[in-house]
Amino acid sequence: MKTHTYSTDARAWVEADLGALVRNARALSAHARKPIIAMVKADAYGLGATAVARALETIEPLAYGVSSVPEAIELRQAGIDRQLILFTPSMLESPDPDWIPSDALLMKRHQITPTLARAEHIVAWGVAGNKPRYHLAIDTGMHRAGIDHRVVATLQEAVAEFPPEGAFTHFHTADVDDGSLETQEKQFRGAIAKLPRRPRLLHAENSAAIVRRSDSEWDAVRPGVFLYGVSSGSHLALQPEPVVSLRARVLEVRTVAAGESVSYGATWRAERESVIATVCCGYADGLRRTLGQRGGGLVRGQRVPIAGLITMDMTMLDVTGSGCRVGDVVTFLGQDGVESLSVDAVAGQAGLSPYELLVGLRLRLPRIYTGAW
Ligand SMILES: *Cc1c(COP(=O)(O)O)cnc(C)c1O
């Protein structure tokens, strides 16, 4: 049984269903009853920031969240003129007097909104621009970026002169009901109260926090991974539609005798005469090496195990009895017939976070965008 036809002659590819992505964004925004700042950092978690942002334009997000200046410039060059917020610290001062950090210049030129946490930076950015926008980063326990919530009052002068458009914090354990989120929010509220004025846009929640609650008390929400089809927990009512598939065509099929080995280190041995299929997709494509011996794929709507270690460019599967032939498509992530492999499940098998599995798919494979919105 051939379950599907694919309109590509690539040997291996990543598919991203942008229709599902847009529906996931709509569902989250409706759940929180707030507009979203769509996190498209790290090339939209590996799926391609330009294509993702173009699709999300239909829901008119409040802004896009990026993690570097070049990521923001790429979106500008693709014609995205919506607000872009840089959610990592900016380089606004120079350790060397002869060297001028380019961040300020580029952020101004491309209208990128930085997230700032130091008085010198707020003043430098304020002086550099004409009504410069920035969001104040407040650290309530992540200890990664932002000003310590206890000393926000030290920014009073800078903030009075150059008021931030927004302020935000980030939760460290939003996926677990351990009370930490509530503690962080309380500290965030306390910090905001120490500002001369309440900034117009307060935001805190990532995907897990949005899903766990409803009706956000803040002005916007900041989802990332949920948009890309990763659930925040199977027990939760709001589940995303899957977005990502990873597929590869079978390019060779051979029979190996009982006792023979497959791949490096001869760690896999045929217990019986076995049919082995080879696909051109390896760890250099993001099919993580830890899936060898544990993971599998779908072919002709059936689950088949990976045989032996995944190599840089190729992976072998034990397709004995499946009817697999050269030209068939193996699915490593996504659906084939009634079977499917979720990002979550495969990440679990690989001993990775789903985030890490997703961003790894950016390495080499062409991306194919599907779905309507
Ligand atoms: C990545 C990130 C998010 C989104 O997190 P998800 O868990 O992917 O929803 C939100 N806010 C900040 C500051 C981030 O860095």
Short mmCIF file of C-alpha atoms and ligand atoms in Angstrom, two decimals:
data_model
loop_
_atom_site.label_atom_id
_atom_site.label_comp_id
_atom_site.label_asym_id
_atom_site.label_seq_id
_atom_site.Cartn_x
_atom_site.Cartn_y
_atom_site.Cartn_z
CA MET A 1 0.00 0.00 0.00
CA LYS A 2 1.36 3.35 -0.95
CA THR A 3 -0.16 5.85 1.42
CA HIS A 4 0.82 9.19 0.01
CA THR A 5 2.47 10.89 -2.91
CA TYR A 6 4.92 13.72 -2.43
CA SER A 7 5.52 16.41 -4.99
CA THR A 8 9.25 16.77 -4.57
CA ASP A 9 12.23 15.05 -6.04
CA ALA A 10 14.41 15.91 -3.05
CA ARG A 11 16.09 12.92 -1.41
CA ALA A 12 15.14 14.18 2.03
CA TRP A 13 13.24 17.22 3.19
CA VAL A 14 11.51 19.00 6.03
CA GLU A 15 7.85 19.84 5.57
CA ALA A 16 6.25 22.66 7.51
CA ASP A 17 2.47 22.98 7.45
CA LEU A 18 2.01 26.73 7.65
CA GLY A 19 -1.76 26.38 7.77
CA ALA A 20 -1.43 24.39 10.99
CA LEU A 21 1.03 26.97 12.30
CA VAL A 22 -1.43 29.81 11.73
CA ARG A 23 -4.27 27.82 13.34
CA ASN A 24 -2.05 27.12 16.35
CA ALA A 25 -1.33 30.84 16.69
CA ARG A 26 -5.03 31.69 16.44
CA ALA A 27 -5.92 29.06 19.03
CA LEU A 28 -3.37 30.40 21.52
CA SER A 29 -4.36 34.00 21.04
CA ALA A 30 -8.03 33.07 21.54
CA HIS A 31 -7.17 31.04 24.64
CA ALA A 32 -5.20 33.91 26.22
CA ARG A 33 -7.58 36.56 24.82
CA LYS A 34 -4.53 38.64 24.05
CA PRO A 35 -2.45 39.44 20.98
CA ILE A 36 0.73 37.50 20.49
CA ILE A 37 4.36 38.36 20.13
CA ALA A 38 5.31 35.41 17.92
CA MET A 39 8.73 34.03 18.79
CA VAL A 40 10.51 33.37 15.51
CA LYS A 41 14.00 33.26 16.98
CA ALA A 42 16.56 30.72 15.81
CA ASP A 43 15.10 30.85 12.30
CA ALA A 44 11.63 30.12 13.69
CA TYR A 45 12.85 27.12 15.68
CA GLY A 46 14.52 25.79 12.56
CA LEU A 47 11.53 26.06 10.23
CA GLY A 48 12.48 29.26 8.41
CA ALA A 49 11.69 32.64 9.95
CA THR A 50 10.77 34.37 6.70
CA ALA A 51 8.16 31.82 5.63
CA VAL A 52 6.81 31.55 9.16
CA ALA A 53 6.51 35.32 9.62
CA ARG A 54 4.88 35.74 6.20
CA ALA A 55 2.27 33.15 7.15
CA LEU A 56 1.69 34.68 10.59
CA GLU A 57 1.10 38.13 9.08
CA THR A 58 -2.51 37.05 8.49
CA ILE A 59 -3.20 37.06 12.23
CA GLU A 60 -1.47 40.43 12.67
CA PRO A 61 0.69 39.59 15.65
CA LEU A 62 1.76 42.46 17.86
CA ALA A 63 5.42 41.78 17.05
CA TYR A 64 7.93 39.06 16.21
CA GLY A 65 10.56 37.99 18.72
CA VAL A 66 14.08 37.34 17.45
CA SER A 67 17.38 36.46 19.12
CA SER A 68 19.93 38.35 17.05
CA VAL A 69 20.30 41.46 14.92
CA PRO A 70 20.97 39.47 11.71
CA GLU A 71 17.76 37.51 12.28
CA ALA A 72 15.83 40.75 12.44
CA ILE A 73 17.55 42.15 9.35
CA GLU A 74 16.64 39.00 7.43
CA LEU A 75 12.98 39.62 8.22
CA ARG A 76 13.22 43.28 7.22
CA GLN A 77 14.84 42.29 3.93
CA ALA A 78 11.99 39.86 3.35
CA GLY A 79 9.60 42.79 3.58
CA ILE A 80 8.24 42.24 7.09
CA ASP A 81 7.59 45.69 8.51
CA ARG A 82 5.94 44.69 11.75
CA GLN A 83 7.68 45.38 15.08
CA LEU A 84 10.70 43.13 15.75
CA ILE A 85 11.81 42.69 19.34
CA LEU A 86 15.31 41.43 20.09
CA PHE A 87 15.05 39.16 23.15
CA THR A 88 18.76 38.91 23.91
CA PRO A 89 20.97 41.62 25.41
CA SER A 90 22.26 44.19 22.93
CA MET A 91 25.89 45.25 22.55
CA LEU A 92 25.62 48.97 23.15
CA GLU A 93 28.97 49.74 24.69
CA SER A 94 32.46 49.10 23.55
CA PRO A 95 35.32 47.66 25.59
CA ASP A 96 37.66 49.23 23.05
CA PRO A 97 37.33 52.97 22.31
CA ASP A 98 38.31 52.42 18.67
CA TRP A 99 35.58 49.93 18.09
CA ILE A 100 31.98 51.08 17.69
CA PRO A 101 29.47 48.30 18.35
CA SER A 102 27.26 47.96 15.31
CA ASP A 103 24.17 46.87 17.27
CA ALA A 104 22.90 50.39 17.96
CA LEU A 105 23.43 51.49 14.39
CA LEU A 106 21.80 48.44 12.86
CA MET A 107 18.92 48.38 15.31
CA LYS A 108 18.17 51.97 14.51
CA ARG A 109 18.51 51.56 10.77
CA HIS A 110 16.27 48.48 10.67
CA GLN A 111 13.89 49.63 13.39
CA ILE A 112 14.59 46.78 15.76
CA THR A 113 13.26 47.08 19.30
CA PRO A 114 15.88 46.07 21.87
CA THR A 115 15.19 44.68 25.33
CA LEU A 116 17.28 46.67 27.78
CA ALA A 117 18.17 46.32 31.43
CA ARG A 118 20.85 48.87 32.28
CA ALA A 119 20.60 52.61 32.79
CA GLU A 120 23.61 53.34 30.52
CA HIS A 121 22.01 51.34 27.73
CA ILE A 122 18.64 53.00 28.12
CA VAL A 123 20.27 56.42 27.98
CA ALA A 124 22.57 55.48 25.08
CA TRP A 125 19.62 54.09 23.10
CA GLY A 126 17.45 57.00 24.11
CA VAL A 127 19.98 59.60 23.06
CA ALA A 128 20.66 57.78 19.78
CA GLY A 129 17.11 57.73 18.59
CA ASN A 130 14.06 59.77 17.97
CA LYS A 131 11.42 58.32 20.30
CA PRO A 132 13.35 55.06 20.51
CA ARG A 133 11.28 52.04 21.45
CA TYR A 134 12.56 49.44 23.85
CA HIS A 135 11.21 46.90 26.32
CA LEU A 136 12.58 46.62 29.81
CA ALA A 137 13.87 43.13 30.65
CA ILE A 138 13.20 42.17 34.27
CA ASP A 139 14.88 39.15 35.81
CA THR A 140 12.65 37.35 38.30
CA GLY A 141 14.64 34.15 38.65
CA MET A 142 15.78 32.95 35.24
CA HIS A 143 19.10 34.76 35.85
CA ARG A 144 19.85 34.90 32.16
CA ALA A 145 19.07 38.47 31.10
CA GLY A 146 17.41 41.53 32.54
CA ILE A 147 17.65 43.69 35.62
CA ASP A 148 17.16 42.03 39.00
CA HIS A 149 13.55 42.75 40.01
CA ARG A 150 14.72 43.95 43.44
CA VAL A 151 16.75 46.84 42.05
CA VAL A 152 14.46 48.14 39.32
CA ALA A 153 14.16 51.40 41.25
CA THR A 154 17.78 52.16 40.32
CA LEU A 155 16.57 52.70 36.75
CA GLN A 156 14.06 55.38 37.78
CA GLU A 157 15.95 58.29 36.31
CA ALA A 158 16.78 56.67 32.98
CA VAL A 159 13.26 55.30 32.63
CA ALA A 160 11.68 58.63 33.52
CA GLU A 161 13.68 60.29 30.76
CA PHE A 162 13.19 57.48 28.24
CA PRO A 163 10.08 55.49 29.17
CA PRO A 164 9.97 51.91 27.86
CA GLU A 165 7.18 50.87 25.55
CA GLY A 166 6.99 47.54 27.32
CA ALA A 167 8.40 45.43 30.14
CA PHE A 168 8.60 41.69 30.50
CA THR A 169 9.92 38.77 32.45
CA HIS A 170 10.52 35.13 31.53
CA PHE A 171 9.48 32.01 33.49
CA HIS A 172 12.01 29.31 34.22
CA THR A 173 9.61 26.42 34.92
CA ALA A 174 6.37 27.28 33.15
CA ASP A 175 5.64 23.64 32.32
CA VAL A 176 5.43 22.49 35.95
CA ASP A 177 2.86 23.47 38.54
CA ASP A 178 5.38 24.15 41.31
CA GLY A 179 4.35 27.68 42.30
CA SER A 180 7.46 29.24 40.75
CA LEU A 181 5.46 30.96 38.02
CA GLU A 182 3.24 32.66 40.58
CA THR A 183 6.30 33.77 42.58
CA GLN A 184 7.94 35.19 39.48
CA GLU A 185 4.77 37.05 38.51
CA LYS A 186 4.49 38.57 41.96
CA GLN A 187 8.06 39.82 41.69
CA PHE A 188 7.33 41.14 38.20
CA ARG A 189 4.32 43.06 39.51
CA GLY A 190 6.43 44.45 42.33
CA ALA A 191 9.09 45.60 39.91
CA ILE A 192 6.57 47.28 37.60
CA ALA A 193 5.14 49.17 40.58
CA LYS A 194 8.57 50.74 41.11
CA LEU A 195 8.60 52.31 37.66
CA PRO A 196 7.47 55.93 37.35
CA ARG A 197 4.72 54.80 34.94
CA ARG A 198 3.25 51.48 33.90
CA PRO A 199 4.63 50.61 30.45
CA ARG A 200 1.95 50.09 27.82
CA LEU A 201 2.87 46.48 27.05
CA LEU A 202 3.56 44.01 29.83
CA HIS A 203 4.22 40.40 28.88
CA ALA A 204 5.49 37.26 30.51
CA GLU A 205 3.99 34.01 29.25
CA ASN A 206 5.65 31.49 26.93
CA SER A 207 3.73 28.58 25.40
CA ALA A 208 3.54 26.40 28.50
CA ALA A 209 2.35 29.28 30.69
CA ILE A 210 -0.28 30.35 28.14
CA VAL A 211 -1.68 26.85 27.77
CA ARG A 212 -1.78 26.12 31.47
CA ARG A 213 -3.93 29.15 32.14
CA SER A 214 -6.49 31.16 30.25
CA ASP A 215 -7.19 34.87 29.97
CA SER A 216 -3.72 36.23 30.41
CA GLU A 217 -3.57 39.10 32.89
CA TRP A 218 -0.82 40.75 30.81
CA ASP A 219 -1.10 42.72 27.57
CA ALA A 220 0.41 40.16 25.21
CA VAL A 221 1.70 36.60 25.23
CA ARG A 222 4.96 35.26 23.75
CA PRO A 223 4.47 31.77 22.34
CA GLY A 224 7.18 29.87 20.52
CA VAL A 225 7.20 26.11 20.50
CA PHE A 226 3.40 25.64 20.52
CA LEU A 227 3.17 27.47 17.20
CA TYR A 228 5.51 24.86 15.75
CA GLY A 229 3.33 21.99 16.89
CA VAL A 230 4.87 20.96 20.19
CA SER A 231 2.47 20.31 23.05
CA SER A 232 3.13 21.65 26.53
CA GLY A 233 1.88 18.38 28.08
CA SER A 234 -0.44 15.62 26.96
CA HIS A 235 -2.79 16.21 29.92
CA LEU A 236 -3.57 19.77 28.83
CA ALA A 237 -6.80 20.70 27.06
CA LEU A 238 -5.20 22.88 24.42
CA GLN A 239 -3.10 20.84 21.99
CA PRO A 240 -1.37 22.17 18.87
CA GLU A 241 -1.80 20.71 15.42
CA PRO A 242 1.42 19.08 14.25
CA VAL A 243 3.41 21.32 11.91
CA VAL A 244 6.67 19.55 11.10
CA SER A 245 7.47 16.44 9.10
CA LEU A 246 10.85 14.96 8.27
CA ARG A 247 10.90 12.63 5.28
CA ALA A 248 13.45 10.85 3.11
CA ARG A 249 13.24 8.63 0.07
CA VAL A 250 14.58 5.10 0.06
CA LEU A 251 17.48 5.05 -2.39
CA GLU A 252 18.74 1.49 -1.94
CA VAL A 253 17.30 -1.75 -0.65
CA ARG A 254 19.42 -4.84 0.08
CA THR A 255 19.06 -8.17 1.80
CA VAL A 256 21.51 -9.12 4.53
CA ALA A 257 21.91 -12.65 5.88
CA ALA A 258 21.30 -13.61 9.50
CA GLY A 259 24.33 -12.63 11.60
CA GLU A 260 25.49 -9.82 9.33
CA SER A 261 25.90 -6.32 10.71
CA VAL A 262 24.75 -2.90 9.55
CA SER A 263 26.53 0.48 9.93
CA TYR A 264 29.57 1.66 11.90
CA GLY A 265 30.76 -0.35 14.83
CA ALA A 266 28.66 -3.32 13.71
CA THR A 267 26.38 -2.63 16.66
CA TRP A 268 23.31 -3.99 14.84
CA ARG A 269 23.19 -7.59 13.67
CA ALA A 270 20.46 -9.28 11.67
CA GLU A 271 18.69 -11.94 13.74
CA ARG A 272 17.22 -13.37 10.54
CA GLU A 273 17.61 -12.64 6.88
CA SER A 274 16.65 -8.97 6.74
CA VAL A 275 15.75 -6.34 4.20
CA ILE A 276 17.65 -3.12 4.79
CA ALA A 277 16.64 0.21 3.23
CA THR A 278 19.03 3.14 2.95
CA VAL A 279 17.88 6.78 2.99
CA CYS A 280 20.01 9.88 2.45
CA CYS A 281 19.29 11.55 5.75
CA GLY A 282 21.74 11.47 8.62
CA TYR A 283 22.85 13.41 11.63
CA ALA A 284 24.14 16.22 9.37
CA ASP A 285 20.48 16.72 8.47
CA GLY A 286 19.30 16.82 12.07
CA LEU A 287 18.33 13.15 12.35
CA ARG A 288 20.05 12.92 15.66
CA ARG A 289 22.60 10.20 16.17
CA THR A 290 21.10 9.16 19.51
CA LEU A 291 18.10 7.79 17.56
CA GLY A 292 20.21 4.96 16.13
CA GLN A 293 19.18 1.62 17.65
CA ARG A 294 16.24 3.27 19.42
CA GLY A 295 14.31 5.27 16.89
CA GLY A 296 12.39 4.30 13.84
CA GLY A 297 10.56 5.56 10.82
CA LEU A 298 7.28 5.00 9.04
CA VAL A 299 7.16 3.38 5.63
CA ARG A 300 4.00 2.36 3.79
CA GLY A 301 2.09 3.30 6.92
CA GLN A 302 4.05 0.88 9.13
CA ARG A 303 6.62 1.44 11.86
CA VAL A 304 10.09 0.17 11.04
CA PRO A 305 13.19 0.33 13.26
CA ILE A 306 16.43 2.11 12.44
CA ALA A 307 19.13 -0.52 11.89
CA GLY A 308 22.46 0.41 13.45
CA LEU A 309 24.06 3.78 13.99
CA ILE A 310 22.86 6.82 12.06
CA THR A 311 25.73 8.10 9.92
CA MET A 312 26.44 11.64 8.80
CA ASP A 313 24.55 11.43 5.50
CA MET A 314 22.71 8.11 5.50
CA THR A 315 20.52 5.99 7.73
CA MET A 316 19.51 2.36 7.35
CA LEU A 317 16.20 0.86 8.39
CA ASP A 318 15.10 -2.74 8.87
CA VAL A 319 12.15 -2.88 6.48
CA THR A 320 11.76 -6.66 6.46
CA GLY A 321 8.22 -7.65 5.52
CA SER A 322 7.05 -4.10 4.89
CA GLY A 323 7.07 -4.31 1.10
CA CYS A 324 9.39 -1.29 1.03
CA ARG A 325 10.93 -0.52 -2.34
CA VAL A 326 13.38 2.02 -3.76
CA GLY A 327 11.60 5.37 -4.11
CA ASP A 328 9.34 4.88 -1.08
CA VAL A 329 9.23 7.70 1.42
CA VAL A 330 10.30 7.15 5.02
CA THR A 331 8.80 9.47 7.60
CA PHE A 332 10.95 10.21 10.66
CA LEU A 333 8.64 12.93 11.99
CA GLY A 334 5.03 13.37 11.02
CA GLN A 335 2.24 11.21 9.71
CA ASP A 336 2.09 8.32 7.27
CA GLY A 337 -1.32 6.69 6.98
CA VAL A 338 -2.68 6.09 10.47
CA GLU A 339 0.75 6.08 12.09
CA SER A 340 2.55 9.20 13.24
CA LEU A 341 5.73 10.22 15.02
CA SER A 342 5.44 13.41 17.04
CA VAL A 343 8.31 15.81 17.70
CA ASP A 344 7.78 15.19 21.39
CA ALA A 345 7.93 11.42 21.16
CA VAL A 346 10.98 11.38 18.91
CA ALA A 347 12.79 13.97 21.03
CA GLY A 348 12.09 11.77 24.04
CA GLN A 349 13.58 8.75 22.27
CA ALA A 350 16.64 10.79 21.29
CA GLY A 351 17.10 12.10 24.83
CA LEU A 352 16.64 15.68 23.62
CA SER A 353 14.28 18.52 24.28
CA PRO A 354 11.77 19.00 21.44
CA TYR A 355 13.25 22.48 20.94
CA GLU A 356 16.66 21.01 20.27
CA LEU A 357 15.31 18.44 17.85
CA LEU A 358 13.43 21.13 15.90
CA VAL A 359 16.30 23.59 15.56
CA GLY A 360 18.58 20.76 14.42
CA LEU A 361 16.39 20.28 11.33
CA ARG A 362 17.78 23.53 9.99
CA LEU A 363 21.19 22.05 9.26
CA ARG A 364 20.98 21.02 5.62
CA LEU A 365 17.63 19.86 4.33
CA PRO A 366 15.43 21.78 1.94
CA ARG A 367 12.15 22.92 3.44
CA ILE A 368 8.82 22.49 1.78
CA TYR A 369 5.94 24.61 2.93
CA THR A 370 2.43 23.20 2.78
CA GLY A 371 -1.00 24.13 4.06
CA ALA A 372 -3.34 27.00 3.41
CA TRP A 373 -4.46 29.70 5.77
C1 LIG B 1 11.95 31.41 23.53
C2 LIG B 1 11.24 32.41 24.33
C3 LIG B 1 9.85 32.38 24.43
C4 LIG B 1 8.99 31.27 23.84
O1 LIG B 1 9.14 30.10 24.60
P1 LIG B 1 8.33 28.76 24.20
O2 LIG B 1 8.59 27.86 25.34
O3 LIG B 1 8.96 28.26 22.94
O4 LIG B 1 6.92 29.14 24.02
C5 LIG B 1 9.23 33.43 25.10
N1 LIG B 1 9.95 34.42 25.66
C6 LIG B 1 11.30 34.47 25.59
C7 LIG B 1 12.03 35.60 26.24
C8 LIG B 1 12.00 33.47 24.94
O5 LIG B 1 13.32 33.50 24.89
#
